Amino acid sequence: MRNLLAAIFVIAWLILGWFYHQCSKECEGSATTSTESVAPVTTDPAAVGAASGPLMYRYSSGDAITNDDWAARKQDILASLGADKLLEITGLYGEAEVNNTTFENLGLARADAARKLFPEIPDERVRLMSRMMASAPNETNPFEACEFEYRVNTENVKEIADKTLIYFPFNSTNKLNDDQVESYLNDVAERVTASGEKVVLTGHTDDVGDEASNTALGQRRADIVKAYLISKGVPEAQITATSAGESQPVSSNDTEAGRQQNRRTELQIIK
């Protein structure tokens, strides 16, 4: 009888050990599966998005969202604009975002929504632009999708997207006796002298006169800007000056206003 009880005890001990072993394996398997299913954490700012800011947007929406900090941000923008600059508003958008607005893309819709926050600025002093984001915006949280730039916008100097237009009077090359032009070129000279960037100058004319004379006139206009930059310390090797003459009008030569817009030197800074 004693031997029978001992045998039963041993068998029970073995069975309990087997169950414990199986349970341990299943628990380990569950823990491993759980660990492998954890999603990686991204550190891409565009993908993560921002939770708050003075001016934000939601995914696939052109509506602007502002908070209590917007009033101070707006005042900073207005103060920086001054009296002789144009406010360029660039709306950003993701390639995969759905555009349900009437604008060509969500970037323009967002820029327009931001523009409406500045009713005190006349339309002629605002330019709306758009640009696709380099990486996808956050689909859950609001994110920043608007940039503000200040462009020179005087009678004789106008900055546009990638170049600056310097205007000349009829049959003139000596336009640098102008404070607006010289002030702008002083800033250009300071920038490119420090950065080593290249300056490309292209002289243009209206169509009054023959083509050869206008090509020569365009070259003189580019050369006088080049000479001024050199006088301000820009190495000559950093400047290229050419002429397009009358071949690239930006407006009609049938009116004086159009011809005046065509009499210009275009300045581009190449990084």
PDB file of C-alpha atoms in Angstrom:
ATOM      1  CA  MET A   1       0.000   0.000   0.000  1.00  0.00           C
ATOM      2  CA  ARG A   2       2.839   2.357   0.880  1.00  0.00           C
ATOM      3  CA  ASN A   3       4.512   1.645  -2.459  1.00  0.00           C
ATOM      4  CA  LEU A   4       1.235   2.374  -4.315  1.00  0.00           C
ATOM      5  CA  LEU A   5       0.886   5.782  -2.631  1.00  0.00           C
ATOM      6  CA  ALA A   6       4.490   6.639  -3.460  1.00  0.00           C
ATOM      7  CA  ALA A   7       3.905   5.743  -7.109  1.00  0.00           C
ATOM      8  CA  ILE A   8       0.749   7.888  -7.261  1.00  0.00           C
ATOM      9  CA  PHE A   9       2.656  10.818  -5.708  1.00  0.00           C
ATOM     10  CA  VAL A  10       5.474  10.546  -8.255  1.00  0.00           C
ATOM     11  CA  ILE A  11       3.012  10.379 -11.173  1.00  0.00           C
ATOM     12  CA  ALA A  12       1.128  13.450  -9.871  1.00  0.00           C
ATOM     13  CA  TRP A  13       4.409  15.346  -9.455  1.00  0.00           C
ATOM     14  CA  LEU A  14       5.417  14.568 -13.049  1.00  0.00           C
ATOM     15  CA  ILE A  15       2.022  15.674 -14.396  1.00  0.00           C
ATOM     16  CA  LEU A  16       2.186  18.968 -12.490  1.00  0.00           C
ATOM     17  CA  GLY A  17       5.716  19.573 -13.770  1.00  0.00           C
ATOM     18  CA  TRP A  18       4.604  18.972 -17.354  1.00  0.00           C
ATOM     19  CA  PHE A  19       1.717  21.472 -17.017  1.00  0.00           C
ATOM     20  CA  TYR A  20       4.061  24.087 -15.506  1.00  0.00           C
ATOM     21  CA  HIS A  21       6.516  23.650 -18.371  1.00  0.00           C
ATOM     22  CA  GLN A  22       3.779  24.088 -20.990  1.00  0.00           C
ATOM     23  CA  CYS A  23       2.399  27.161 -19.263  1.00  0.00           C
ATOM     24  CA  SER A  24       5.845  28.781 -19.144  1.00  0.00           C
ATOM     25  CA  LYS A  25       6.309  28.278 -22.892  1.00  0.00           C
ATOM     26  CA  GLU A  26       2.915  29.786 -23.713  1.00  0.00           C
ATOM     27  CA  CYS A  27       3.568  32.806 -21.480  1.00  0.00           C
ATOM     28  CA  GLU A  28       6.933  33.405 -23.160  1.00  0.00           C
ATOM     29  CA  GLY A  29       5.308  33.158 -26.567  1.00  0.00           C
ATOM     30  CA  SER A  30       2.652  35.701 -25.614  1.00  0.00           C
ATOM     31  CA  ALA A  31       5.243  38.135 -24.297  1.00  0.00           C
ATOM     32  CA  THR A  32       7.322  37.816 -27.471  1.00  0.00           C
ATOM     33  CA  THR A  33       4.312  38.400 -29.707  1.00  0.00           C
ATOM     34  CA  SER A  34       3.278  41.466 -27.740  1.00  0.00           C
ATOM     35  CA  THR A  35       6.748  43.020 -27.987  1.00  0.00           C
ATOM     36  CA  GLU A  36       6.973  42.511 -31.754  1.00  0.00           C
ATOM     37  CA  SER A  37       3.616  44.218 -32.369  1.00  0.00           C
ATOM     38  CA  VAL A  38       4.664  47.580 -30.882  1.00  0.00           C
ATOM     39  CA  ALA A  39       4.778  50.248 -33.629  1.00  0.00           C
ATOM     40  CA  PRO A  40       8.055  52.184 -34.079  1.00  0.00           C
ATOM     41  CA  VAL A  41       8.162  55.756 -32.826  1.00  0.00           C
ATOM     42  CA  THR A  42       8.880  58.338 -35.534  1.00  0.00           C
ATOM     43  CA  THR A  43      10.969  61.440 -34.894  1.00  0.00           C
ATOM     44  CA  ASP A  44      10.144  63.161 -38.204  1.00  0.00           C
ATOM     45  CA  PRO A  45       8.707  66.581 -37.195  1.00  0.00           C
ATOM     46  CA  ALA A  46       6.493  66.734 -40.286  1.00  0.00           C
ATOM     47  CA  ALA A  47       5.066  63.299 -39.594  1.00  0.00           C
ATOM     48  CA  VAL A  48       4.562  63.875 -35.883  1.00  0.00           C
ATOM     49  CA  GLY A  49       2.999  67.317 -36.327  1.00  0.00           C
ATOM     50  CA  ALA A  50       2.618  70.029 -33.735  1.00  0.00           C
ATOM     51  CA  ALA A  51      -0.122  70.106 -31.125  1.00  0.00           C
ATOM     52  CA  SER A  52      -0.354  73.875 -30.884  1.00  0.00           C
ATOM     53  CA  GLY A  53       0.828  77.082 -32.488  1.00  0.00           C
ATOM     54  CA  PRO A  54      -0.479  80.536 -33.386  1.00  0.00           C
ATOM     55  CA  LEU A  55      -1.546  79.434 -36.891  1.00  0.00           C
ATOM     56  CA  MET A  56      -2.295  75.792 -37.666  1.00  0.00           C
ATOM     57  CA  TYR A  57      -4.152  73.623 -40.179  1.00  0.00           C
ATOM     58  CA  ARG A  58      -5.672  70.157 -40.197  1.00  0.00           C
ATOM     59  CA  TYR A  59      -5.014  67.400 -42.687  1.00  0.00           C
ATOM     60  CA  SER A  60      -6.850  67.912 -46.008  1.00  0.00           C
ATOM     61  CA  SER A  61      -8.323  71.210 -44.785  1.00  0.00           C
ATOM     62  CA  GLY A  62      -7.662  74.753 -45.930  1.00  0.00           C
ATOM     63  CA  ASP A  63      -9.198  76.392 -42.866  1.00  0.00           C
ATOM     64  CA  ALA A  64      -6.872  78.362 -40.596  1.00  0.00           C
ATOM     65  CA  ILE A  65      -6.836  77.616 -36.859  1.00  0.00           C
ATOM     66  CA  THR A  66      -5.540  80.334 -34.529  1.00  0.00           C
ATOM     67  CA  ASN A  67      -5.062  80.483 -30.771  1.00  0.00           C
ATOM     68  CA  ASP A  68      -4.397  83.205 -28.195  1.00  0.00           C
ATOM     69  CA  ASP A  69      -0.806  83.619 -29.434  1.00  0.00           C
ATOM     70  CA  TRP A  70      -1.926  84.721 -32.904  1.00  0.00           C
ATOM     71  CA  ALA A  71      -2.504  88.370 -31.945  1.00  0.00           C
ATOM     72  CA  ALA A  72       1.154  88.800 -30.947  1.00  0.00           C
ATOM     73  CA  ARG A  73       2.380  86.896 -34.009  1.00  0.00           C
ATOM     74  CA  LYS A  74       0.260  89.075 -36.282  1.00  0.00           C
ATOM     75  CA  GLN A  75       1.657  92.258 -34.750  1.00  0.00           C
ATOM     76  CA  ASP A  76       5.208  91.001 -35.343  1.00  0.00           C
ATOM     77  CA  ILE A  77       4.408  90.361 -39.010  1.00  0.00           C
ATOM     78  CA  LEU A  78       2.834  93.790 -39.487  1.00  0.00           C
ATOM     79  CA  ALA A  79       5.770  95.506 -37.778  1.00  0.00           C
ATOM     80  CA  SER A  80       8.289  93.675 -39.979  1.00  0.00           C
ATOM     81  CA  LEU A  81       6.355  94.493 -43.151  1.00  0.00           C
ATOM     82  CA  GLY A  82       7.031  98.207 -42.945  1.00  0.00           C
ATOM     83  CA  ALA A  83       5.833 100.676 -45.563  1.00  0.00           C
ATOM     84  CA  ASP A  84       7.741  99.516 -48.646  1.00  0.00           C
ATOM     85  CA  LYS A  85       7.528  95.734 -48.594  1.00  0.00           C
ATOM     86  CA  LEU A  86       5.115  93.162 -49.916  1.00  0.00           C
ATOM     87  CA  LEU A  87       3.880  90.291 -47.735  1.00  0.00           C
ATOM     88  CA  GLU A  88       4.389  86.946 -49.460  1.00  0.00           C
ATOM     89  CA  ILE A  89       2.306  84.159 -47.898  1.00  0.00           C
ATOM     90  CA  THR A  90       3.225  80.609 -48.884  1.00  0.00           C
ATOM     91  CA  GLY A  91       0.809  77.814 -48.051  1.00  0.00           C
ATOM     92  CA  LEU A  92       2.244  74.312 -47.714  1.00  0.00           C
ATOM     93  CA  TYR A  93       0.456  71.084 -48.613  1.00  0.00           C
ATOM     94  CA  GLY A  94       1.090  67.344 -48.603  1.00  0.00           C
ATOM     95  CA  GLU A  95       1.099  65.362 -51.823  1.00  0.00           C
ATOM     96  CA  ALA A  96      -1.521  62.883 -50.565  1.00  0.00           C
ATOM     97  CA  GLU A  97      -3.880  65.415 -48.985  1.00  0.00           C
ATOM     98  CA  VAL A  98      -7.355  65.626 -50.512  1.00  0.00           C
ATOM     99  CA  ASN A  99      -8.150  69.066 -51.910  1.00  0.00           C
ATOM    100  CA  ASN A 100     -11.868  69.802 -51.638  1.00  0.00           C
ATOM    101  CA  THR A 101     -11.435  73.559 -52.048  1.00  0.00           C
ATOM    102  CA  THR A 102     -11.920  75.693 -55.151  1.00  0.00           C
ATOM    103  CA  PHE A 103      -8.186  76.462 -55.244  1.00  0.00           C
ATOM    104  CA  GLU A 104      -5.657  74.681 -57.440  1.00  0.00           C
ATOM    105  CA  ASN A 105      -4.116  73.067 -54.358  1.00  0.00           C
ATOM    106  CA  LEU A 106      -4.463  73.145 -50.576  1.00  0.00           C
ATOM    107  CA  GLY A 107      -1.374  75.331 -50.290  1.00  0.00           C
ATOM    108  CA  LEU A 108      -3.119  78.213 -52.044  1.00  0.00           C
ATOM    109  CA  ALA A 109      -6.263  77.618 -49.974  1.00  0.00           C
ATOM    110  CA  ARG A 110      -4.202  77.824 -46.780  1.00  0.00           C
ATOM    111  CA  ALA A 111      -2.377  80.940 -47.980  1.00  0.00           C
ATOM    112  CA  ASP A 112      -5.729  82.568 -48.770  1.00  0.00           C
ATOM    113  CA  ALA A 113      -7.078  81.669 -45.319  1.00  0.00           C
ATOM    114  CA  ALA A 114      -3.999  83.281 -43.750  1.00  0.00           C
ATOM    115  CA  ARG A 115      -4.359  86.331 -45.977  1.00  0.00           C
ATOM    116  CA  LYS A 116      -7.907  86.874 -44.641  1.00  0.00           C
ATOM    117  CA  LEU A 117      -6.374  87.359 -41.190  1.00  0.00           C
ATOM    118  CA  PHE A 118      -4.815  90.627 -42.461  1.00  0.00           C
ATOM    119  CA  PRO A 119      -7.757  92.744 -43.677  1.00  0.00           C
ATOM    120  CA  GLU A 120      -5.746  95.905 -42.999  1.00  0.00           C
ATOM    121  CA  ILE A 121      -3.220  95.083 -45.766  1.00  0.00           C
ATOM    122  CA  PRO A 122      -4.380  96.053 -49.293  1.00  0.00           C
ATOM    123  CA  ASP A 123      -4.393  93.333 -51.944  1.00  0.00           C
ATOM    124  CA  GLU A 124      -1.618  94.968 -53.967  1.00  0.00           C
ATOM    125  CA  ARG A 125       0.763  94.396 -51.053  1.00  0.00           C
ATOM    126  CA  VAL A 126       0.055  90.678 -50.658  1.00  0.00           C
ATOM    127  CA  ARG A 127       1.240  87.783 -52.818  1.00  0.00           C
ATOM    128  CA  LEU A 128      -0.056  84.226 -52.357  1.00  0.00           C
ATOM    129  CA  MET A 129       2.176  81.253 -53.131  1.00  0.00           C
ATOM    130  CA  SER A 130       2.117  77.497 -52.528  1.00  0.00           C
ATOM    131  CA  ARG A 131       4.687  74.730 -52.110  1.00  0.00           C
ATOM    132  CA  MET A 132       4.479  70.980 -51.618  1.00  0.00           C
ATOM    133  CA  MET A 133       5.902  69.687 -48.334  1.00  0.00           C
ATOM    134  CA  ALA A 134       8.988  67.495 -48.434  1.00  0.00           C
ATOM    135  CA  SER A 135       7.314  64.920 -46.166  1.00  0.00           C
ATOM    136  CA  ALA A 136       3.728  64.046 -45.316  1.00  0.00           C
ATOM    137  CA  PRO A 137       1.959  66.171 -42.681  1.00  0.00           C
ATOM    138  CA  ASN A 138       0.339  64.675 -39.606  1.00  0.00           C
ATOM    139  CA  GLU A 139      -3.116  63.219 -40.277  1.00  0.00           C
ATOM    140  CA  THR A 140      -4.309  63.523 -36.671  1.00  0.00           C
ATOM    141  CA  ASN A 141      -2.893  66.654 -35.057  1.00  0.00           C
ATOM    142  CA  PRO A 142      -2.967  70.234 -36.393  1.00  0.00           C
ATOM    143  CA  PHE A 143       0.301  71.309 -38.017  1.00  0.00           C
ATOM    144  CA  GLU A 144       2.007  74.462 -39.293  1.00  0.00           C
ATOM    145  CA  ALA A 145       1.559  74.954 -43.040  1.00  0.00           C
ATOM    146  CA  CYS A 146       2.123  78.638 -43.743  1.00  0.00           C
ATOM    147  CA  GLU A 147       5.224  80.793 -44.210  1.00  0.00           C
ATOM    148  CA  PHE A 148       5.522  84.586 -44.284  1.00  0.00           C
ATOM    149  CA  GLU A 149       8.224  86.445 -46.248  1.00  0.00           C
ATOM    150  CA  TYR A 150       8.794  90.156 -46.834  1.00  0.00           C
ATOM    151  CA  ARG A 151       9.620  91.217 -50.404  1.00  0.00           C
ATOM    152  CA  VAL A 152      10.958  94.583 -51.528  1.00  0.00           C
ATOM    153  CA  ASN A 153       8.161  96.358 -53.373  1.00  0.00           C
ATOM    154  CA  THR A 154       9.128  99.931 -54.232  1.00  0.00           C
ATOM    155  CA  GLU A 155       8.521 101.885 -57.419  1.00  0.00           C
ATOM    156  CA  ASN A 156      11.869 100.870 -58.911  1.00  0.00           C
ATOM    157  CA  VAL A 157      12.642  97.568 -57.145  1.00  0.00           C
ATOM    158  CA  LYS A 158      10.285  94.606 -56.936  1.00  0.00           C
ATOM    159  CA  GLU A 159      11.138  91.183 -55.549  1.00  0.00           C
ATOM    160  CA  ILE A 160       9.226  88.263 -57.020  1.00  0.00           C
ATOM    161  CA  ALA A 161       9.516  84.523 -56.410  1.00  0.00           C
ATOM    162  CA  ASP A 162      13.110  83.867 -57.496  1.00  0.00           C
ATOM    163  CA  LYS A 163      14.396  87.185 -58.790  1.00  0.00           C
ATOM    164  CA  THR A 164      14.355  90.945 -58.330  1.00  0.00           C
ATOM    165  CA  LEU A 165      13.318  93.449 -60.998  1.00  0.00           C
ATOM    166  CA  ILE A 166      15.149  96.788 -61.140  1.00  0.00           C
ATOM    167  CA  TYR A 167      13.381  99.272 -63.410  1.00  0.00           C
ATOM    168  CA  PHE A 168      14.954 101.898 -65.684  1.00  0.00           C
ATOM    169  CA  PRO A 169      13.460 104.983 -67.368  1.00  0.00           C
ATOM    170  CA  PHE A 170      13.297 105.227 -71.159  1.00  0.00           C
ATOM    171  CA  ASN A 171      16.670 104.939 -72.923  1.00  0.00           C
ATOM    172  CA  SER A 172      18.479 105.152 -69.587  1.00  0.00           C
ATOM    173  CA  THR A 173      21.237 103.118 -67.999  1.00  0.00           C
ATOM    174  CA  ASN A 174      21.996 105.512 -65.157  1.00  0.00           C
ATOM    175  CA  LYS A 175      19.242 104.480 -62.748  1.00  0.00           C
ATOM    176  CA  LEU A 176      21.421 103.849 -59.741  1.00  0.00           C
ATOM    177  CA  ASN A 177      21.049 107.458 -58.639  1.00  0.00           C
ATOM    178  CA  ASP A 178      18.062 106.153 -56.729  1.00  0.00           C
ATOM    179  CA  ASP A 179      17.984 105.552 -52.990  1.00  0.00           C
ATOM    180  CA  GLN A 180      15.600 102.586 -53.256  1.00  0.00           C
ATOM    181  CA  VAL A 181      17.766 100.757 -55.779  1.00  0.00           C
ATOM    182  CA  GLU A 182      21.005 101.486 -53.972  1.00  0.00           C
ATOM    183  CA  SER A 183      19.569 100.428 -50.610  1.00  0.00           C
ATOM    184  CA  TYR A 184      18.485  97.109 -52.078  1.00  0.00           C
ATOM    185  CA  LEU A 185      21.825  96.512 -53.819  1.00  0.00           C
ATOM    186  CA  ASN A 186      23.669  97.338 -50.593  1.00  0.00           C
ATOM    187  CA  ASP A 187      21.779  94.496 -48.912  1.00  0.00           C
ATOM    188  CA  VAL A 188      22.562  92.157 -51.816  1.00  0.00           C
ATOM    189  CA  ALA A 189      26.249  93.052 -51.685  1.00  0.00           C
ATOM    190  CA  GLU A 190      26.437  92.431 -47.948  1.00  0.00           C
ATOM    191  CA  ARG A 191      24.711  89.061 -48.321  1.00  0.00           C
ATOM    192  CA  VAL A 192      26.683  87.602 -51.230  1.00  0.00           C
ATOM    193  CA  THR A 193      30.021  88.902 -49.961  1.00  0.00           C
ATOM    194  CA  ALA A 194      29.461  86.916 -46.778  1.00  0.00           C
ATOM    195  CA  SER A 195      27.879  83.840 -48.381  1.00  0.00           C
ATOM    196  CA  GLY A 196      29.852  83.495 -51.608  1.00  0.00           C
ATOM    197  CA  GLU A 197      26.619  83.169 -53.603  1.00  0.00           C
ATOM    198  CA  LYS A 198      26.603  84.084 -57.295  1.00  0.00           C
ATOM    199  CA  VAL A 199      24.691  87.008 -58.796  1.00  0.00           C
ATOM    200  CA  VAL A 200      23.219  86.715 -62.297  1.00  0.00           C
ATOM    201  CA  LEU A 201      22.171  89.990 -63.961  1.00  0.00           C
ATOM    202  CA  THR A 202      20.144  90.155 -67.175  1.00  0.00           C
ATOM    203  CA  GLY A 203      19.406  93.478 -68.866  1.00  0.00           C
ATOM    204  CA  HIS A 204      16.112  93.955 -70.746  1.00  0.00           C
ATOM    205  CA  THR A 205      14.597  96.717 -72.886  1.00  0.00           C
ATOM    206  CA  ASP A 206      11.346  97.650 -74.586  1.00  0.00           C
ATOM    207  CA  ASP A 207      11.072  97.295 -78.383  1.00  0.00           C
ATOM    208  CA  VAL A 208      11.675 100.946 -79.253  1.00  0.00           C
ATOM    209  CA  GLY A 209      14.712 101.061 -81.549  1.00  0.00           C
ATOM    210  CA  ASP A 210      16.456  98.289 -83.441  1.00  0.00           C
ATOM    211  CA  GLU A 211      17.337  94.913 -81.972  1.00  0.00           C
ATOM    212  CA  ALA A 212      21.107  95.423 -81.934  1.00  0.00           C
ATOM    213  CA  SER A 213      20.844  98.750 -80.130  1.00  0.00           C
ATOM    214  CA  ASN A 214      18.482  97.267 -77.552  1.00  0.00           C
ATOM    215  CA  THR A 215      20.805  94.334 -76.929  1.00  0.00           C
ATOM    216  CA  ALA A 216      23.640  96.775 -76.266  1.00  0.00           C
ATOM    217  CA  LEU A 217      21.392  98.902 -74.040  1.00  0.00           C
ATOM    218  CA  GLY A 218      20.350  95.851 -72.021  1.00  0.00           C
ATOM    219  CA  GLN A 219      24.010  94.946 -71.536  1.00  0.00           C
ATOM    220  CA  ARG A 220      24.839  98.430 -70.263  1.00  0.00           C
ATOM    221  CA  ARG A 221      21.982  98.207 -67.763  1.00  0.00           C
ATOM    222  CA  ALA A 222      23.276  94.900 -66.441  1.00  0.00           C
ATOM    223  CA  ASP A 223      26.843  96.220 -66.371  1.00  0.00           C
ATOM    224  CA  ILE A 224      25.976  99.300 -64.306  1.00  0.00           C
ATOM    225  CA  VAL A 225      24.385  97.109 -61.631  1.00  0.00           C
ATOM    226  CA  LYS A 226      27.434  94.855 -61.749  1.00  0.00           C
ATOM    227  CA  ALA A 227      29.759  97.843 -61.323  1.00  0.00           C
ATOM    228  CA  TYR A 228      27.804  99.041 -58.307  1.00  0.00           C
ATOM    229  CA  LEU A 229      27.993  95.634 -56.615  1.00  0.00           C
ATOM    230  CA  ILE A 230      31.735  95.474 -57.263  1.00  0.00           C
ATOM    231  CA  SER A 231      32.110  98.942 -55.719  1.00  0.00           C
ATOM    232  CA  LYS A 232      30.453  97.528 -52.591  1.00  0.00           C
ATOM    233  CA  GLY A 233      32.972  94.723 -52.273  1.00  0.00           C
ATOM    234  CA  VAL A 234      31.442  91.867 -54.269  1.00  0.00           C
ATOM    235  CA  PRO A 235      34.193  89.985 -56.174  1.00  0.00           C
ATOM    236  CA  GLU A 236      33.745  90.289 -59.940  1.00  0.00           C
ATOM    237  CA  ALA A 237      34.024  86.509 -60.277  1.00  0.00           C
ATOM    238  CA  GLN A 238      30.730  86.151 -58.396  1.00  0.00           C
ATOM    239  CA  ILE A 239      28.781  88.267 -60.910  1.00  0.00           C
ATOM    240  CA  THR A 240      27.534  87.393 -64.393  1.00  0.00           C
ATOM    241  CA  ALA A 241      26.017  90.180 -66.515  1.00  0.00           C
ATOM    242  CA  THR A 242      24.261  89.496 -69.827  1.00  0.00           C
ATOM    243  CA  SER A 243      21.599  91.073 -72.052  1.00  0.00           C
ATOM    244  CA  ALA A 244      18.340  89.755 -73.469  1.00  0.00           C
ATOM    245  CA  GLY A 245      17.593  93.052 -75.196  1.00  0.00           C
ATOM    246  CA  GLU A 246      13.961  93.269 -76.305  1.00  0.00           C
ATOM    247  CA  SER A 247      13.515  89.489 -76.657  1.00  0.00           C
ATOM    248  CA  GLN A 248      11.877  88.720 -73.284  1.00  0.00           C
ATOM    249  CA  PRO A 249       9.109  91.248 -72.567  1.00  0.00           C
ATOM    250  CA  VAL A 250       7.013  90.734 -69.445  1.00  0.00           C
ATOM    251  CA  SER A 251       4.297  93.092 -70.625  1.00  0.00           C
ATOM    252  CA  SER A 252       2.901  94.535 -73.844  1.00  0.00           C
ATOM    253  CA  ASN A 253       5.055  97.073 -75.672  1.00  0.00           C
ATOM    254  CA  ASP A 254       1.889  98.708 -77.026  1.00  0.00           C
ATOM    255  CA  THR A 255       1.485 100.937 -73.959  1.00  0.00           C
ATOM    256  CA  GLU A 256       3.888 103.151 -72.041  1.00  0.00           C
ATOM    257  CA  ALA A 257       3.092 101.288 -68.817  1.00  0.00           C
ATOM    258  CA  GLY A 258       3.943  97.994 -70.493  1.00  0.00           C
ATOM    259  CA  ARG A 259       7.155  99.325 -72.023  1.00  0.00           C
ATOM    260  CA  GLN A 260       8.231 100.639 -68.627  1.00  0.00           C
ATOM    261  CA  GLN A 261       7.859  97.150 -67.124  1.00  0.00           C
ATOM    262  CA  ASN A 262      10.034  95.757 -69.911  1.00  0.00           C
ATOM    263  CA  ARG A 263      12.874  98.222 -69.220  1.00  0.00           C
ATOM    264  CA  ARG A 264      14.505  96.349 -66.381  1.00  0.00           C
ATOM    265  CA  THR A 265      17.475  94.428 -65.070  1.00  0.00           C
ATOM    266  CA  GLU A 266      16.664  91.096 -63.474  1.00  0.00           C
ATOM    267  CA  LEU A 267      18.826  90.051 -60.546  1.00  0.00           C
ATOM    268  CA  GLN A 268      19.010  86.453 -59.376  1.00  0.00           C
ATOM    269  CA  ILE A 269      21.043  85.094 -56.480  1.00  0.00           C
ATOM    270  CA  ILE A 270      22.317  81.587 -57.137  1.00  0.00           C
ATOM    271  CA  LYS A 271      23.336  79.461 -54.165  1.00  0.00           C
TER     272      LYS A 271
END
